[in-house]
PDB file of C-alpha atoms in Angstrom:
ATOM      1  CA  UNK A 216     117.469 118.413  87.251  1.00 32.00           C
ATOM      2  CA  UNK A 217     116.363 117.947  90.300  1.00 34.00           C
ATOM      3  CA  UNK A 218     115.135 121.168  92.795  1.00 37.00           C
ATOM      4  CA  UNK A 219     114.293 121.015  96.049  1.00 36.00           C
ATOM      5  CA  UNK A 220     112.977 123.437  98.022  1.00 41.00           C
ATOM      6  CA  UNK A 221     113.139 122.859 102.307  1.00 40.00           C
ATOM      7  CA  UNK A 222     111.578 123.702 105.190  1.00 35.00           C
ATOM      8  CA  UNK A 223     113.159 125.115 108.429  1.00 32.00           C
ATOM      9  CA  UNK A 224     113.907 121.255 110.557  1.00 35.00           C
ATOM     10  CA  UNK A 225     113.746 121.538 114.097  1.00 33.00           C
ATOM     11  CA  UNK A 226     114.099 118.036 116.472  1.00 36.00           C
ATOM     12  CA  UNK A 227     111.393 115.574 116.946  1.00 59.00           C
ATOM     13  CA  UNK A 228     109.619 117.507 114.216  1.00 85.00           C
ATOM     14  CA  UNK A 229     109.144 116.102 110.521  1.00 95.00           C
ATOM     15  CA  UNK A 230     111.011 117.537 107.814  1.00 96.00           C
ATOM     16  CA  UNK A 231     108.708 118.848 104.962  1.00 96.00           C
ATOM     17  CA  UNK A 232     109.942 119.651 101.206  1.00 96.00           C
ATOM     18  CA  UNK A 233     109.070 120.208  97.683  1.00 96.00           C
ATOM     19  CA  UNK A 234     110.957 118.045  94.795  1.00 97.00           C
ATOM     20  CA  UNK A 235     110.884 118.382  91.603  1.00 95.00           C
ATOM     21  CA  UNK A 236     112.249 116.626  88.773  1.00 91.00           C
ATOM     22  CA  UNK A 237     111.529 116.724  84.801  1.00 92.00           C
ATOM     23  CA  UNK A 238     107.773 117.256  85.336  1.00 94.00           C
ATOM     24  CA  UNK A 239     106.774 115.367  88.447  1.00 96.00           C
ATOM     25  CA  UNK A 240     106.651 117.683  91.416  1.00 97.00           C
ATOM     26  CA  UNK A 241     106.254 115.870  94.738  1.00 97.00           C
ATOM     27  CA  UNK A 242     105.451 116.584  98.517  1.00 97.00           C
ATOM     28  CA  UNK A 243     107.405 114.522 100.870  1.00 98.00           C
ATOM     29  CA  UNK A 244     107.344 115.006 104.605  1.00 98.00           C
ATOM     30  CA  UNK A 245     109.154 112.505 107.233  1.00 97.00           C
ATOM     31  CA  UNK A 246     108.780 112.124 110.735  1.00 97.00           C
ATOM     32  CA  UNK A 247     110.111 109.450 113.826  1.00 96.00           C
ATOM     33  CA  UNK A 248     107.073 108.153 116.179  1.00 96.00           C
ATOM     34  CA  UNK A 249     107.237 105.960 118.921  1.00 95.00           C
ATOM     35  CA  UNK A 250     106.465 102.753 118.803  1.00 95.00           C
ATOM     36  CA  UNK A 251     107.008  99.708 116.422  1.00 96.00           C
ATOM     37  CA  UNK A 252     105.742  99.701 113.208  1.00 97.00           C
ATOM     38  CA  UNK A 253     102.652  97.575 113.424  1.00 97.00           C
ATOM     39  CA  UNK A 254     101.006 100.409 115.867  1.00 97.00           C
ATOM     40  CA  UNK A 255     102.131 102.960 113.641  1.00 97.00           C
ATOM     41  CA  UNK A 256     100.796 101.203 110.738  1.00 98.00           C
ATOM     42  CA  UNK A 257      97.143 101.169 112.754  1.00 98.00           C
ATOM     43  CA  UNK A 258      97.323 104.823 112.778  1.00 98.00           C
ATOM     44  CA  UNK A 259      98.286 105.477 109.223  1.00 98.00           C
ATOM     45  CA  UNK A 260      96.125 102.473 107.576  1.00 98.00           C
ATOM     46  CA  UNK A 261      93.199 102.144 108.599  1.00 97.00           C
ATOM     47  CA  UNK A 262      89.556 104.555 108.673  1.00 95.00           C
ATOM     48  CA  UNK A 263      89.883 105.151 112.160  1.00 95.00           C
ATOM     49  CA  UNK A 264      93.632 104.813 112.727  1.00 97.00           C
ATOM     50  CA  UNK A 265      93.241 108.076 110.512  1.00 97.00           C
ATOM     51  CA  UNK A 266      91.146 110.049 112.372  1.00 96.00           C
ATOM     52  CA  UNK A 267      93.776 110.119 115.017  1.00 97.00           C
ATOM     53  CA  UNK A 268      95.979 112.637 112.719  1.00 97.00           C
ATOM     54  CA  UNK A 269      94.041 113.297 109.700  1.00 97.00           C
ATOM     55  CA  UNK A 270      90.589 113.197 108.978  1.00 95.00           C
ATOM     56  CA  UNK A 271      87.517 110.863 109.400  1.00 95.00           C
ATOM     57  CA  UNK A 272      88.364 108.239 106.283  1.00 96.00           C
ATOM     58  CA  UNK A 273      86.866 104.213 105.091  1.00 97.00           C
ATOM     59  CA  UNK A 274      89.559 102.853 103.627  1.00 97.00           C
ATOM     60  CA  UNK A 275      89.514  99.182 102.351  1.00 98.00           C
ATOM     61  CA  UNK A 276      92.822  97.197 103.048  1.00 98.00           C
ATOM     62  CA  UNK A 277      93.773  95.856  99.111  1.00 98.00           C
ATOM     63  CA  UNK A 278      94.948  96.591  96.555  1.00 98.00           C
ATOM     64  CA  UNK A 279      91.802  98.001  93.983  1.00 98.00           C
ATOM     65  CA  UNK A 280      90.320  99.142  97.686  1.00 98.00           C
ATOM     66  CA  UNK A 281      88.783 102.473  97.834  1.00 98.00           C
ATOM     67  CA  UNK A 282      89.813 105.058 100.364  1.00 97.00           C
ATOM     68  CA  UNK A 283      87.607 108.040 101.266  1.00 96.00           C
ATOM     69  CA  UNK A 284      88.506 110.888 103.276  1.00 96.00           C
ATOM     70  CA  UNK A 285      86.080 113.438 104.158  1.00 94.00           C
ATOM     71  CA  UNK A 286      87.106 117.409 104.898  1.00 89.00           C
ATOM     72  CA  UNK A 287      83.552 118.843 106.046  1.00 85.00           C
ATOM     73  CA  UNK A 288      82.821 121.808 104.403  1.00 82.00           C
ATOM     74  CA  UNK A 289      85.882 121.176 101.555  1.00 80.00           C
ATOM     75  CA  UNK A 290      84.464 118.157 100.591  1.00 86.00           C
ATOM     76  CA  UNK A 291      85.609 114.695 100.767  1.00 91.00           C
ATOM     77  CA  UNK A 292      88.531 113.568  98.323  1.00 92.00           C
ATOM     78  CA  UNK A 293      88.194 109.241  96.578  1.00 94.00           C
ATOM     79  CA  UNK A 294      91.281 107.219  95.738  1.00 96.00           C
ATOM     80  CA  UNK A 295      91.345 103.705  94.659  1.00 98.00           C
ATOM     81  CA  UNK A 296      94.832 101.992  96.781  1.00 98.00           C
ATOM     82  CA  UNK A 297      97.567 100.719  94.264  1.00 98.00           C
ATOM     83  CA  UNK A 298      99.850  99.241  96.863  1.00 98.00           C
ATOM     84  CA  UNK A 299      99.470  96.962 100.027  1.00 98.00           C
ATOM     85  CA  UNK A 300     102.106  95.657 101.745  1.00 98.00           C
ATOM     86  CA  UNK A 301     101.500  96.179 105.828  1.00 98.00           C
ATOM     87  CA  UNK A 302     102.741  96.638 107.859  1.00 98.00           C
ATOM     88  CA  UNK A 303     105.572  98.905 105.286  1.00 98.00           C
ATOM     89  CA  UNK A 304     104.357 100.574 102.600  1.00 98.00           C
ATOM     90  CA  UNK A 305     100.742 101.218 100.666  1.00 98.00           C
ATOM     91  CA  UNK A 306     100.045 104.178  98.135  1.00 98.00           C
ATOM     92  CA  UNK A 307      96.488 105.156  96.559  1.00 98.00           C
ATOM     93  CA  UNK A 308      95.714 107.672  93.211  1.00 98.00           C
ATOM     94  CA  UNK A 309      93.335 109.906  92.996  1.00 96.00           C
ATOM     95  CA  UNK A 310      92.033 110.698  89.358  1.00 93.00           C
ATOM     96  CA  UNK A 311      90.053 113.357  89.860  1.00 88.00           C
ATOM     97  CA  UNK A 312      91.382 115.684  92.690  1.00 91.00           C
ATOM     98  CA  UNK A 313      89.547 118.845  91.352  1.00 85.00           C
ATOM     99  CA  UNK A 314      86.124 117.158  91.329  1.00 77.00           C
ATOM    100  CA  UNK A 315      84.332 119.492  88.218  1.00 75.00           C
ATOM    101  CA  UNK A 316      85.604 117.895  85.750  1.00 79.00           C
ATOM    102  CA  UNK A 317      88.822 119.442  84.549  1.00 87.00           C
ATOM    103  CA  UNK A 318      91.575 117.090  83.261  1.00 93.00           C
ATOM    104  CA  UNK A 319      94.437 116.476  85.576  1.00 95.00           C
ATOM    105  CA  UNK A 320      96.863 113.934  86.061  1.00 96.00           C
ATOM    106  CA  UNK A 321      96.680 111.106  88.815  1.00 96.00           C
ATOM    107  CA  UNK A 322      97.536 112.324  92.286  1.00 96.00           C
ATOM    108  CA  UNK A 323      99.720 109.875  93.635  1.00 98.00           C
ATOM    109  CA  UNK A 324     100.284 109.568  97.616  1.00 98.00           C
ATOM    110  CA  UNK A 325     102.402 106.975  99.347  1.00 98.00           C
ATOM    111  CA  UNK A 326     103.122 106.030 102.979  1.00 98.00           C
ATOM    112  CA  UNK A 327     106.089 103.648 104.272  1.00 98.00           C
ATOM    113  CA  UNK A 328     106.830 103.156 107.630  1.00 98.00           C
ATOM    114  CA  UNK A 329     110.560 101.753 108.524  1.00 97.00           C
ATOM    115  CA  UNK A 330     112.105 100.323 111.841  1.00 95.00           C
ATOM    116  CA  UNK A 331     114.485 102.928 113.416  1.00 93.00           C
ATOM    117  CA  UNK A 332     117.370 101.118 114.168  1.00 87.00           C
ATOM    118  CA  UNK A 333     118.956 102.068 117.532  1.00 81.00           C
ATOM    119  CA  UNK A 334     118.634 100.503 121.197  1.00 81.00           C
ATOM    120  CA  UNK A 335     116.106 103.009 122.365  1.00 84.00           C
ATOM    121  CA  UNK A 336     112.572 102.265 122.746  1.00 91.00           C
ATOM    122  CA  UNK A 337     110.760 100.770 119.378  1.00 93.00           C
ATOM    123  CA  UNK A 338     110.127 104.060 116.866  1.00 95.00           C
ATOM    124  CA  UNK A 339     108.896 103.722 113.227  1.00 96.00           C
ATOM    125  CA  UNK A 340     110.076 106.646 110.910  1.00 96.00           C
ATOM    126  CA  UNK A 341     107.336 107.238 108.750  1.00 98.00           C
ATOM    127  CA  UNK A 342     107.883 109.071 104.682  1.00 98.00           C
ATOM    128  CA  UNK A 343     104.796 110.819 103.148  1.00 98.00           C
ATOM    129  CA  UNK A 344     105.099 111.175  99.121  1.00 98.00           C
ATOM    130  CA  UNK A 345     102.323 113.148  97.638  1.00 98.00           C
ATOM    131  CA  UNK A 346     101.997 115.043  94.457  1.00 97.00           C
ATOM    132  CA  UNK A 347     102.013 114.054  90.515  1.00 97.00           C
ATOM    133  CA  UNK A 348     104.016 112.541  88.131  1.00 96.00           C
ATOM    134  CA  UNK A 349     103.708 114.716  85.203  1.00 96.00           C
ATOM    135  CA  UNK A 350     102.440 118.472  84.317  1.00 95.00           C
ATOM    136  CA  UNK A 351     104.040 120.211  87.206  1.00 94.00           C
ATOM    137  CA  UNK A 352     104.319 123.411  85.350  1.00 93.00           C
ATOM    138  CA  UNK A 353     100.580 123.664  85.835  1.00 93.00           C
ATOM    139  CA  UNK A 354      99.644 121.730  89.330  1.00 94.00           C
ATOM    140  CA  UNK A 355     103.159 122.100  90.891  1.00 93.00           C
ATOM    141  CA  UNK A 356     101.492 125.022  92.938  1.00 90.00           C
ATOM    142  CA  UNK A 357      98.830 122.611  94.202  1.00 90.00           C
ATOM    143  CA  UNK A 358     100.945 120.322  95.189  1.00 93.00           C
ATOM    144  CA  UNK A 359     102.841 122.740  97.384  1.00 91.00           C
ATOM    145  CA  UNK A 360      99.906 124.328  99.259  1.00 88.00           C
ATOM    146  CA  UNK A 361      99.424 121.070 100.753  1.00 91.00           C
ATOM    147  CA  UNK A 362     102.692 120.821 101.732  1.00 91.00           C
ATOM    148  CA  UNK A 363     101.717 122.636 105.464  1.00 88.00           C
ATOM    149  CA  UNK A 364      98.775 120.636 105.689  1.00 89.00           C
ATOM    150  CA  UNK A 365     100.912 117.161 105.568  1.00 94.00           C
ATOM    151  CA  UNK A 366     103.346 118.482 107.760  1.00 94.00           C
ATOM    152  CA  UNK A 367     101.017 119.127 110.240  1.00 93.00           C
ATOM    153  CA  UNK A 368      98.941 116.131 110.190  1.00 96.00           C
ATOM    154  CA  UNK A 369     102.351 113.976 110.954  1.00 97.00           C
ATOM    155  CA  UNK A 370     103.266 116.170 113.797  1.00 96.00           C
ATOM    156  CA  UNK A 371      99.414 114.962 114.486  1.00 97.00           C
ATOM    157  CA  UNK A 372     100.608 110.908 114.625  1.00 97.00           C
ATOM    158  CA  UNK A 373     103.805 111.347 116.177  1.00 96.00           C
ATOM    159  CA  UNK A 374     101.928 114.059 119.179  1.00 96.00           C
ATOM    160  CA  UNK A 375      99.028 110.438 119.386  1.00 96.00           C
ATOM    161  CA  UNK A 376     101.844 107.909 119.633  1.00 96.00           C
ATOM    162  CA  UNK A 377     103.988 109.822 122.112  1.00 95.00           C
ATOM    163  CA  UNK A 378     101.036 111.332 124.292  1.00 95.00           C
ATOM    164  CA  UNK A 379      98.116 109.372 124.291  1.00 96.00           C
ATOM    165  CA  UNK A 380      98.649 105.787 122.554  1.00 95.00           C
ATOM    166  CA  UNK A 381      95.920 103.726 123.198  1.00 94.00           C
ATOM    167  CA  UNK A 382      93.628 105.645 123.701  1.00 96.00           C
ATOM    168  CA  UNK A 383      89.420 106.106 122.028  1.00 96.00           C
ATOM    169  CA  UNK A 384      89.579 108.986 119.627  1.00 97.00           C
ATOM    170  CA  UNK A 385      87.038 110.884 117.766  1.00 97.00           C
ATOM    171  CA  UNK A 386      86.339 114.169 115.935  1.00 96.00           C
ATOM    172  CA  UNK A 387      84.767 117.332 116.426  1.00 96.00           C
ATOM    173  CA  UNK A 388      85.020 119.856 113.827  1.00 95.00           C
ATOM    174  CA  UNK A 389      83.440 123.338 113.082  1.00 96.00           C
ATOM    175  CA  UNK A 390      83.685 125.599 109.697  1.00 94.00           C
ATOM    176  CA  UNK A 391      82.466 129.151 109.454  1.00 95.00           C
ATOM    177  CA  UNK A 392      82.908 131.169 105.729  1.00 94.00           C
ATOM    178  CA  UNK A 393      84.296 134.229 107.271  1.00 94.00           C
ATOM    179  CA  UNK A 394      85.506 137.161 105.652  1.00 92.00           C
ATOM    180  CA  UNK A 395      88.783 138.891 104.104  1.00 88.00           C
ATOM    181  CA  UNK A 396      90.928 139.826 107.023  1.00 88.00           C
ATOM    182  CA  UNK A 397      89.231 137.485 109.408  1.00 91.00           C
ATOM    183  CA  UNK A 398      91.487 135.818 112.155  1.00 94.00           C
ATOM    184  CA  UNK A 399      89.959 133.120 114.737  1.00 96.00           C
ATOM    185  CA  UNK A 400      93.392 133.462 116.577  1.00 96.00           C
ATOM    186  CA  UNK A 401      93.098 137.175 117.634  1.00 95.00           C
ATOM    187  CA  UNK A 402      89.152 136.739 118.414  1.00 95.00           C
ATOM    188  CA  UNK A 403      90.434 133.950 120.871  1.00 96.00           C
ATOM    189  CA  UNK A 404      92.986 135.649 122.281  1.00 96.00           C
ATOM    190  CA  UNK A 405      96.052 133.330 120.410  1.00 96.00           C
ATOM    191  CA  UNK A 406      97.664 135.766 118.264  1.00 93.00           C
ATOM    192  CA  UNK A 407     101.678 135.640 119.311  1.00 92.00           C
ATOM    193  CA  UNK A 408     101.022 132.076 120.879  1.00 95.00           C
ATOM    194  CA  UNK A 409     104.912 130.310 121.167  1.00 96.00           C
ATOM    195  CA  UNK A 410     105.988 127.125 120.257  1.00 96.00           C
ATOM    196  CA  UNK A 411     106.382 125.381 124.015  1.00 95.00           C
ATOM    197  CA  UNK A 412     104.351 127.375 125.977  1.00 96.00           C
ATOM    198  CA  UNK A 413     100.709 127.288 127.733  1.00 96.00           C
ATOM    199  CA  UNK A 414      98.171 129.324 125.883  1.00 96.00           C
ATOM    200  CA  UNK A 415      94.502 129.237 126.187  1.00 95.00           C
ATOM    201  CA  UNK A 416      91.817 129.738 123.275  1.00 96.00           C
ATOM    202  CA  UNK A 417      88.560 131.522 124.555  1.00 93.00           C
ATOM    203  CA  UNK A 418      85.257 133.397 124.503  1.00 91.00           C
ATOM    204  CA  UNK A 419      82.160 133.911 125.583  1.00 84.00           C
ATOM    205  CA  UNK A 420      78.765 132.889 123.882  1.00 77.00           C
ATOM    206  CA  UNK A 421      75.611 132.647 125.043  1.00 72.00           C
ATOM    207  CA  UNK A 422      76.502 133.701 128.498  1.00 78.00           C
ATOM    208  CA  UNK A 423      78.673 131.153 129.420  1.00 75.00           C
ATOM    209  CA  UNK A 424      82.943 131.789 128.925  1.00 85.00           C
ATOM    210  CA  UNK A 425      84.391 128.822 126.591  1.00 89.00           C
ATOM    211  CA  UNK A 426      88.202 128.004 127.502  1.00 91.00           C
ATOM    212  CA  UNK A 427      90.695 125.322 126.312  1.00 93.00           C
ATOM    213  CA  UNK A 428      94.457 125.655 127.497  1.00 94.00           C
ATOM    214  CA  UNK A 429      97.366 123.747 126.858  1.00 95.00           C
ATOM    215  CA  UNK A 430     100.616 123.149 125.255  1.00 95.00           C
ATOM    216  CA  UNK A 431     101.128 125.124 122.446  1.00 97.00           C
ATOM    217  CA  UNK A 432     102.059 122.525 119.418  1.00 95.00           C
ATOM    218  CA  UNK A 433     102.350 124.897 116.128  1.00 95.00           C
ATOM    219  CA  UNK A 434     101.783 128.357 115.606  1.00 94.00           C
ATOM    220  CA  UNK A 435     102.144 129.352 111.783  1.00 89.00           C
ATOM    221  CA  UNK A 436     100.720 132.757 110.108  1.00 84.00           C
ATOM    222  CA  UNK A 437     100.099 135.713 111.482  1.00 82.00           C
ATOM    223  CA  UNK A 438      98.028 138.859 109.068  1.00 83.00           C
ATOM    224  CA  UNK A 439      99.745 137.370 106.029  1.00 82.00           C
ATOM    225  CA  UNK A 440      99.125 133.655 106.518  1.00 83.00           C
ATOM    226  CA  UNK A 441     100.988 131.158 105.237  1.00 80.00           C
ATOM    227  CA  UNK A 442     101.534 129.413 102.496  1.00 75.00           C
ATOM    228  CA  UNK A 443      99.461 129.664  99.416  1.00 73.00           C
ATOM    229  CA  UNK A 444      95.962 128.969 101.270  1.00 79.00           C
ATOM    230  CA  UNK A 445      96.976 131.873 103.708  1.00 86.00           C
ATOM    231  CA  UNK A 446      96.269 129.925 106.973  1.00 86.00           C
ATOM    232  CA  UNK A 447      97.257 131.166 110.457  1.00 93.00           C
ATOM    233  CA  UNK A 448      96.446 128.545 112.889  1.00 94.00           C
ATOM    234  CA  UNK A 449      97.553 127.980 116.559  1.00 97.00           C
ATOM    235  CA  UNK A 450      97.797 124.312 118.209  1.00 97.00           C
ATOM    236  CA  UNK A 451      97.129 122.828 121.704  1.00 97.00           C
ATOM    237  CA  UNK A 452      97.807 119.992 123.500  1.00 96.00           C
ATOM    238  CA  UNK A 453      95.668 119.545 125.671  1.00 95.00           C
ATOM    239  CA  UNK A 454      97.114 116.886 129.148  1.00 89.00           C
ATOM    240  CA  UNK A 455      94.855 115.874 131.773  1.00 75.00           C
ATOM    241  CA  UNK A 456      96.919 118.096 134.721  1.00 54.00           C
ATOM    242  CA  UNK A 457      96.455 120.676 132.324  1.00 51.00           C
ATOM    243  CA  UNK A 458      95.508 124.095 133.945  1.00 43.00           C
ATOM    244  CA  UNK A 459      91.461 124.844 132.148  1.00 44.00           C
ATOM    245  CA  UNK A 460      91.806 120.951 131.277  1.00 44.00           C
ATOM    246  CA  UNK A 461      88.734 120.742 133.693  1.00 45.00           C
ATOM    247  CA  UNK A 462      86.351 122.106 130.260  1.00 59.00           C
ATOM    248  CA  UNK A 463      87.650 120.363 127.437  1.00 83.00           C
ATOM    249  CA  UNK A 464      88.531 116.434 127.076  1.00 91.00           C
ATOM    250  CA  UNK A 465      92.201 116.027 126.999  1.00 94.00           C
ATOM    251  CA  UNK A 466      93.541 115.577 123.125  1.00 96.00           C
ATOM    252  CA  UNK A 467      94.793 118.474 120.210  1.00 97.00           C
ATOM    253  CA  UNK A 468      93.021 120.889 119.106  1.00 97.00           C
ATOM    254  CA  UNK A 469      92.820 123.428 116.092  1.00 97.00           C
ATOM    255  CA  UNK A 470      92.127 126.796 115.868  1.00 97.00           C
ATOM    256  CA  UNK A 471      92.366 128.459 112.675  1.00 95.00           C
ATOM    257  CA  UNK A 472      91.446 130.556 109.173  1.00 94.00           C
ATOM    258  CA  UNK A 473      92.612 129.533 106.077  1.00 90.00           C
ATOM    259  CA  UNK A 474      91.451 130.318 102.281  1.00 86.00           C
ATOM    260  CA  UNK A 475      90.119 128.006  99.882  1.00 79.00           C
ATOM    261  CA  UNK A 476      89.677 129.117  96.414  1.00 77.00           C
ATOM    262  CA  UNK A 477      87.274 131.908  96.903  1.00 84.00           C
ATOM    263  CA  UNK A 478      86.203 131.276 100.301  1.00 88.00           C
ATOM    264  CA  UNK A 479      87.965 132.081 103.596  1.00 92.00           C
ATOM    265  CA  UNK A 480      86.822 130.086 106.415  1.00 93.00           C
ATOM    266  CA  UNK A 481      87.839 129.372 109.807  1.00 95.00           C
ATOM    267  CA  UNK A 482      88.181 126.323 111.386  1.00 95.00           C
ATOM    268  CA  UNK A 483      88.052 124.561 114.682  1.00 96.00           C
ATOM    269  CA  UNK A 484      89.584 120.640 114.896  1.00 96.00           C
ATOM    270  CA  UNK A 485      89.769 118.532 117.923  1.00 96.00           C
ATOM    271  CA  UNK A 486      91.033 115.390 118.177  1.00 97.00           C
ATOM    272  CA  UNK A 487      90.113 113.922 121.381  1.00 97.00           C
ATOM    273  CA  UNK A 488      92.139 111.383 122.414  1.00 96.00           C
ATOM    274  CA  UNK A 489      89.733 110.140 126.017  1.00 94.00           C
ATOM    275  CA  UNK A 490      90.886 106.526 128.235  1.00 93.00           C
ATOM    276  CA  UNK A 491      89.020 103.699 127.380  1.00 89.00           C
ATOM    277  CA  UNK A 492      85.981 103.431 130.198  1.00 87.00           C
ATOM    278  CA  UNK A 493      85.718 107.255 130.925  1.00 86.00           C
ATOM    279  CA  UNK A 494      83.031 108.736 132.489  1.00 85.00           C
ATOM    280  CA  UNK A 495      82.283 110.729 129.142  1.00 87.00           C
ATOM    281  CA  UNK A 496      83.389 108.971 126.305  1.00 92.00           C
ATOM    282  CA  UNK A 497      85.267 110.256 123.385  1.00 94.00           C
ATOM    283  CA  UNK A 498      82.570 110.302 121.014  1.00 94.00           C
ATOM    284  CA  UNK A 499      79.796 112.397 123.459  1.00 95.00           C
ATOM    285  CA  UNK A 500      82.729 114.396 124.349  1.00 93.00           C
ATOM    286  CA  UNK A 501      83.252 115.324 120.735  1.00 95.00           C
ATOM    287  CA  UNK A 502      79.594 116.434 119.916  1.00 95.00           C
ATOM    288  CA  UNK A 503      79.492 118.220 122.939  1.00 93.00           C
ATOM    289  CA  UNK A 504      83.072 120.326 121.397  1.00 93.00           C
ATOM    290  CA  UNK A 505      80.911 121.000 118.258  1.00 95.00           C
ATOM    291  CA  UNK A 506      78.167 122.217 120.227  1.00 93.00           C
ATOM    292  CA  UNK A 507      80.198 124.467 122.211  1.00 92.00           C
ATOM    293  CA  UNK A 508      82.163 125.703 118.974  1.00 94.00           C
ATOM    294  CA  UNK A 509      79.540 126.040 116.504  1.00 94.00           C
ATOM    295  CA  UNK A 510      77.909 128.428 119.625  1.00 92.00           C
ATOM    296  CA  UNK A 511      81.122 130.652 119.759  1.00 91.00           C
ATOM    297  CA  UNK A 512      81.713 131.195 116.091  1.00 93.00           C
ATOM    298  CA  UNK A 513      78.507 131.637 115.484  1.00 93.00           C
ATOM    299  CA  UNK A 514      78.305 134.345 118.359  1.00 92.00           C
ATOM    300  CA  UNK A 515      81.540 135.681 116.651  1.00 90.00           C
ATOM    301  CA  UNK A 516      80.064 136.485 113.186  1.00 88.00           C
ATOM    302  CA  UNK A 517      77.214 137.826 114.399  1.00 83.00           C
TER     303      UNK A 517
END
């Protein structure tokens, strides 16, 4: 018997669900991304492409190759590629995903790309399936906990190809452990942000005001947080010409707080998508953002 737990579907948004079948438990996320499969493949199946929508990573493009993803203070995740068919499909397995010697079933992830058959501009259906084939009773909650993150990641993939395709990308990441009840969205003035409207994340630190203004593309959580990780976050798209964008590189900025085991972490992540040849290259813009937001988080926690 199959049990499917769905999340609300919105037009143009990723669809996400948990599927349980026998002893298996899978997170399944789908989204239609602008552009042909060959361009989308570069984003989902290369190390530099991963930083456009997920995390920093290294990927060996072959069966038996390694895939390592870097999650800041949460550590690294290591996998082995088990299928490789560009630009249509690849899969990888993570056998030791608990990382502390705990016996666990293999965690397998597959990404497939299918051209969307219509007469409009080229588009690609991306389907991500991730979870375990056995021991769902023991580990199903862990898989369910990844669903909001995968949904957000594929939304960011669409954002890149819809608004920033062809640009250089660098990531800025700042993480701090925080006390229970801490809500970064409130401290930055983002509480009550509404998807589709403008919002500003701002704070004063070191005698300077730091502000990032953009269009809200995701708002989740609230005081109780969302899902097993109790995530509370707001994501902004900052484009050239956006009010307040002069103080921030164009791209997508995430501000939030989440529970990870016994630790509660506040996170600022910037996916900075900068035109080639810009006065401030993407990598330099990312280092500047990390320095500025590190100062802000340290001041808020002082």
